[in-house]
């Protein structure tokens, strides 16, 4: 589902000046965790919260799940 790399590539994009980002995830549950306010499973809570913090920056990030 998620790894620490998820946050890292977002930081690389931000640091490179990218301000519009399309994020494609292969899990609809992961997509929901990033786009909705709901209780998070403890094993990914810190990572999801860190990613959500990045999403509050002044950029456009579009997250979607592919099937």
Short mmCIF file of N, CA, C and O in Angstrom, two decimals:
data_model
loop_
_atom_site.label_atom_id
_atom_site.label_comp_id
_atom_site.label_asym_id
_atom_site.label_seq_id
_atom_site.Cartn_x
_atom_site.Cartn_y
_atom_site.Cartn_z
N UNK A 1 0.82 -1.18 0.00
CA UNK A 1 0.00 0.00 0.00
C UNK A 1 0.87 1.24 0.00
O UNK A 1 1.06 1.87 -1.01
N UNK A 2 1.43 1.61 1.14
CA UNK A 2 2.28 2.79 1.23
C UNK A 2 3.63 2.40 1.78
O UNK A 2 3.75 1.50 2.59
N UNK A 3 4.62 3.13 1.35
CA UNK A 3 5.95 2.98 1.92
C UNK A 3 6.49 4.38 2.19
O UNK A 3 5.88 5.37 1.78
N UNK A 4 7.59 4.45 2.86
CA UNK A 4 8.21 5.75 3.10
C UNK A 4 8.57 6.46 1.81
O UNK A 4 8.71 7.67 1.76
N UNK A 5 8.71 5.70 0.74
CA UNK A 5 9.03 6.30 -0.56
C UNK A 5 7.91 7.20 -1.05
O UNK A 5 8.14 8.14 -1.81
N UNK A 6 6.67 6.93 -0.63
CA UNK A 6 5.53 7.75 -1.05
C UNK A 6 5.77 9.21 -0.68
O UNK A 6 5.55 10.11 -1.49
N UNK A 7 6.20 9.42 0.54
CA UNK A 7 6.47 10.78 1.00
C UNK A 7 7.71 11.34 0.31
O UNK A 7 7.76 12.51 -0.04
N UNK A 8 8.71 10.50 0.12
CA UNK A 8 9.97 10.97 -0.47
C UNK A 8 9.78 11.53 -1.88
O UNK A 8 10.34 12.57 -2.21
N UNK A 9 9.01 10.83 -2.72
CA UNK A 9 8.87 11.35 -4.09
C UNK A 9 8.07 12.64 -4.11
O UNK A 9 8.26 13.49 -4.96
N UNK A 10 7.16 12.81 -3.14
CA UNK A 10 6.45 14.09 -3.07
C UNK A 10 7.41 15.21 -2.67
O UNK A 10 7.32 16.32 -3.19
N UNK A 11 8.33 14.93 -1.77
CA UNK A 11 9.33 15.92 -1.38
C UNK A 11 10.24 16.28 -2.56
O UNK A 11 10.57 17.44 -2.76
N UNK A 12 10.63 15.28 -3.33
CA UNK A 12 11.46 15.52 -4.52
C UNK A 12 10.71 16.43 -5.49
O UNK A 12 11.28 17.38 -6.04
N UNK A 13 9.43 16.14 -5.71
CA UNK A 13 8.63 16.97 -6.62
C UNK A 13 8.57 18.40 -6.11
O UNK A 13 8.78 19.36 -6.86
N UNK A 14 8.30 18.57 -4.82
CA UNK A 14 8.21 19.91 -4.24
C UNK A 14 9.54 20.64 -4.36
O UNK A 14 9.60 21.79 -4.79
N UNK A 15 10.61 19.97 -3.97
CA UNK A 15 11.93 20.59 -4.00
C UNK A 15 12.38 20.92 -5.43
O UNK A 15 13.21 21.80 -5.63
N UNK A 16 11.82 20.22 -6.42
CA UNK A 16 12.17 20.46 -7.82
C UNK A 16 11.33 21.57 -8.44
O UNK A 16 11.48 21.89 -9.61
N UNK A 17 10.41 22.12 -7.67
CA UNK A 17 9.59 23.22 -8.17
C UNK A 17 8.31 22.78 -8.85
O UNK A 17 7.60 23.60 -9.42
N UNK A 18 8.01 21.51 -8.81
CA UNK A 18 6.77 21.02 -9.42
C UNK A 18 5.61 21.47 -8.54
O UNK A 18 5.61 21.25 -7.32
N UNK A 19 4.61 22.09 -9.14
CA UNK A 19 3.48 22.59 -8.36
C UNK A 19 2.14 21.99 -8.80
O UNK A 19 1.11 22.33 -8.26
N UNK A 20 2.17 21.13 -9.78
CA UNK A 20 0.98 20.37 -10.17
C UNK A 20 1.42 18.93 -10.26
O UNK A 20 2.37 18.60 -10.98
N UNK A 21 0.73 18.06 -9.53
CA UNK A 21 1.14 16.67 -9.43
C UNK A 21 -0.07 15.76 -9.55
O UNK A 21 -1.10 16.00 -8.91
N UNK A 22 0.03 14.77 -10.41
CA UNK A 22 -0.99 13.72 -10.52
C UNK A 22 -0.44 12.49 -9.81
O UNK A 22 0.64 12.02 -10.14
N UNK A 23 -1.20 12.00 -8.84
CA UNK A 23 -0.77 10.85 -8.06
C UNK A 23 -1.72 9.70 -8.36
O UNK A 23 -2.92 9.78 -8.09
N UNK A 24 -1.18 8.66 -8.94
CA UNK A 24 -1.97 7.49 -9.29
C UNK A 24 -1.61 6.37 -8.31
O UNK A 24 -0.44 6.02 -8.17
N UNK A 25 -2.61 5.86 -7.61
CA UNK A 25 -2.38 4.77 -6.66
C UNK A 25 -3.10 3.53 -7.14
O UNK A 25 -4.10 3.60 -7.85
N UNK A 26 -2.56 2.37 -6.77
CA UNK A 26 -3.15 1.12 -7.25
C UNK A 26 -4.09 0.48 -6.23
O UNK A 26 -4.42 -0.69 -6.34
N UNK A 27 -4.54 1.26 -5.28
CA UNK A 27 -5.39 0.73 -4.22
C UNK A 27 -6.44 1.78 -3.87
O UNK A 27 -6.09 2.87 -3.42
N UNK A 28 -7.70 1.47 -4.08
CA UNK A 28 -8.75 2.45 -3.81
C UNK A 28 -8.83 2.79 -2.33
O UNK A 28 -9.17 3.92 -1.96
N UNK A 29 -8.49 1.86 -1.46
CA UNK A 29 -8.48 2.13 -0.03
C UNK A 29 -7.40 3.17 0.32
O UNK A 29 -7.62 4.07 1.10
N UNK A 30 -6.24 3.02 -0.31
CA UNK A 30 -5.16 3.99 -0.10
C UNK A 30 -5.60 5.37 -0.58
O UNK A 30 -5.35 6.38 0.09
N UNK A 31 -6.25 5.42 -1.71
CA UNK A 31 -6.75 6.68 -2.24
C UNK A 31 -7.73 7.31 -1.25
O UNK A 31 -7.64 8.51 -0.96
N UNK A 32 -8.61 6.53 -0.70
CA UNK A 32 -9.58 7.03 0.27
C UNK A 32 -8.89 7.57 1.52
O UNK A 32 -9.29 8.60 2.06
N UNK A 33 -7.87 6.88 1.98
CA UNK A 33 -7.15 7.34 3.17
C UNK A 33 -6.52 8.70 2.95
O UNK A 33 -6.43 9.50 3.87
N UNK A 34 -6.09 8.98 1.72
CA UNK A 34 -5.45 10.25 1.43
C UNK A 34 -6.45 11.37 1.16
O UNK A 34 -6.14 12.54 1.39
N UNK A 35 -7.62 11.04 0.69
CA UNK A 35 -8.56 12.08 0.26
C UNK A 35 -9.73 12.30 1.20
O UNK A 35 -10.47 13.26 1.02
N UNK A 36 -9.90 11.43 2.18
CA UNK A 36 -11.04 11.56 3.08
C UNK A 36 -10.58 11.64 4.53
O UNK A 36 -9.47 11.22 4.86
N UNK A 37 -11.45 12.17 5.36
CA UNK A 37 -11.18 12.20 6.80
C UNK A 37 -11.86 11.00 7.42
O UNK A 37 -13.08 10.92 7.44
N UNK A 38 -11.07 10.08 7.86
CA UNK A 38 -11.59 8.87 8.49
C UNK A 38 -10.50 8.31 9.39
O UNK A 38 -9.32 8.64 9.22
N UNK A 39 -10.87 7.48 10.35
CA UNK A 39 -9.85 6.84 11.18
C UNK A 39 -8.86 6.06 10.31
O UNK A 39 -9.24 5.43 9.33
N UNK A 40 -7.59 6.16 10.67
CA UNK A 40 -6.54 5.49 9.90
C UNK A 40 -6.03 4.26 10.63
O UNK A 40 -5.90 4.28 11.85
N UNK A 41 -5.72 3.20 9.90
CA UNK A 41 -5.10 2.03 10.53
C UNK A 41 -3.77 2.44 11.17
O UNK A 41 -3.00 3.22 10.59
N UNK A 42 -3.50 1.93 12.34
CA UNK A 42 -2.33 2.36 13.09
C UNK A 42 -1.02 2.11 12.35
O UNK A 42 -0.08 2.90 12.47
N UNK A 43 -0.95 1.07 11.53
CA UNK A 43 0.30 0.74 10.86
C UNK A 43 0.68 1.71 9.74
O UNK A 43 1.81 1.72 9.27
N UNK A 44 -0.25 2.56 9.31
CA UNK A 44 0.06 3.56 8.28
C UNK A 44 -0.31 4.97 8.70
O UNK A 44 -0.12 5.91 7.92
N UNK A 45 -0.80 5.15 9.90
CA UNK A 45 -1.32 6.46 10.32
C UNK A 45 -0.27 7.56 10.21
O UNK A 45 -0.56 8.62 9.64
N UNK A 46 0.93 7.35 10.73
CA UNK A 46 1.95 8.41 10.68
C UNK A 46 2.31 8.77 9.25
O UNK A 46 2.44 9.96 8.92
N UNK A 47 2.47 7.78 8.41
CA UNK A 47 2.82 8.04 7.02
C UNK A 47 1.71 8.82 6.31
O UNK A 47 1.97 9.82 5.62
N UNK A 48 0.47 8.39 6.49
CA UNK A 48 -0.66 9.07 5.85
C UNK A 48 -0.75 10.52 6.34
O UNK A 48 -0.95 11.45 5.56
N UNK A 49 -0.58 10.72 7.63
CA UNK A 49 -0.64 12.08 8.17
C UNK A 49 0.49 12.94 7.63
O UNK A 49 0.29 14.13 7.33
N UNK A 50 1.67 12.37 7.46
CA UNK A 50 2.79 13.12 6.86
C UNK A 50 2.50 13.49 5.41
O UNK A 50 2.79 14.60 4.97
N UNK A 51 1.92 12.57 4.67
CA UNK A 51 1.57 12.85 3.27
C UNK A 51 0.48 13.92 3.21
O UNK A 51 0.54 14.85 2.41
N UNK A 52 -0.53 13.80 4.09
CA UNK A 52 -1.60 14.80 4.10
C UNK A 52 -1.05 16.19 4.43
O UNK A 52 -1.53 17.18 3.90
N UNK A 53 -0.03 16.24 5.28
CA UNK A 53 0.60 17.52 5.60
C UNK A 53 1.23 18.11 4.34
O UNK A 53 1.12 19.31 4.08
N UNK A 54 1.87 17.28 3.55
CA UNK A 54 2.45 17.75 2.29
C UNK A 54 1.37 18.26 1.33
O UNK A 54 1.60 19.20 0.56
N UNK A 55 0.21 17.66 1.38
CA UNK A 55 -0.88 18.06 0.48
C UNK A 55 -1.40 19.46 0.79
O UNK A 55 -2.05 20.08 -0.05
N UNK A 56 -1.11 19.97 1.99
CA UNK A 56 -1.59 21.30 2.36
C UNK A 56 -0.71 22.42 1.81
O UNK A 56 -1.08 23.58 1.93
N UNK A 57 0.40 22.07 1.20
CA UNK A 57 1.28 23.09 0.63
C UNK A 57 0.61 23.75 -0.57
O UNK A 57 -0.40 23.30 -1.08
N UNK A 58 1.21 24.83 -1.02
CA UNK A 58 0.65 25.62 -2.11
C UNK A 58 0.95 24.98 -3.46
O UNK A 58 1.82 25.44 -4.21
N UNK A 59 0.24 23.88 -3.73
CA UNK A 59 0.35 23.20 -5.01
C UNK A 59 -0.92 22.44 -5.28
O UNK A 59 -1.78 22.31 -4.41
N UNK A 60 -1.09 21.97 -6.49
CA UNK A 60 -2.27 21.19 -6.86
C UNK A 60 -1.85 19.74 -6.98
O UNK A 60 -1.01 19.40 -7.81
N UNK A 61 -2.46 18.92 -6.14
CA UNK A 61 -2.19 17.49 -6.18
C UNK A 61 -3.52 16.78 -6.41
O UNK A 61 -4.47 16.99 -5.66
N UNK A 62 -3.57 15.98 -7.44
CA UNK A 62 -4.77 15.22 -7.78
C UNK A 62 -4.45 13.75 -7.55
O UNK A 62 -3.53 13.20 -8.16
N UNK A 63 -5.22 13.13 -6.67
CA UNK A 63 -4.98 11.73 -6.31
C UNK A 63 -6.13 10.89 -6.85
O UNK A 63 -7.30 11.22 -6.65
N UNK A 64 -5.78 9.82 -7.52
CA UNK A 64 -6.83 8.94 -8.03
C UNK A 64 -6.32 7.51 -8.05
O UNK A 64 -5.12 7.24 -8.07
N UNK A 65 -7.26 6.58 -7.99
CA UNK A 65 -6.95 5.15 -8.02
C UNK A 65 -7.24 4.62 -9.42
O UNK A 65 -8.24 4.98 -10.04
N UNK A 66 -6.36 3.81 -9.90
CA UNK A 66 -6.63 3.15 -11.17
C UNK A 66 -7.03 1.71 -10.89
O UNK A 66 -6.72 1.15 -9.86
N UNK A 67 -7.81 1.17 -11.80
CA UNK A 67 -8.28 -0.21 -11.57
C UNK A 67 -7.71 -1.14 -12.62
O UNK A 67 -7.18 -0.77 -13.60
#
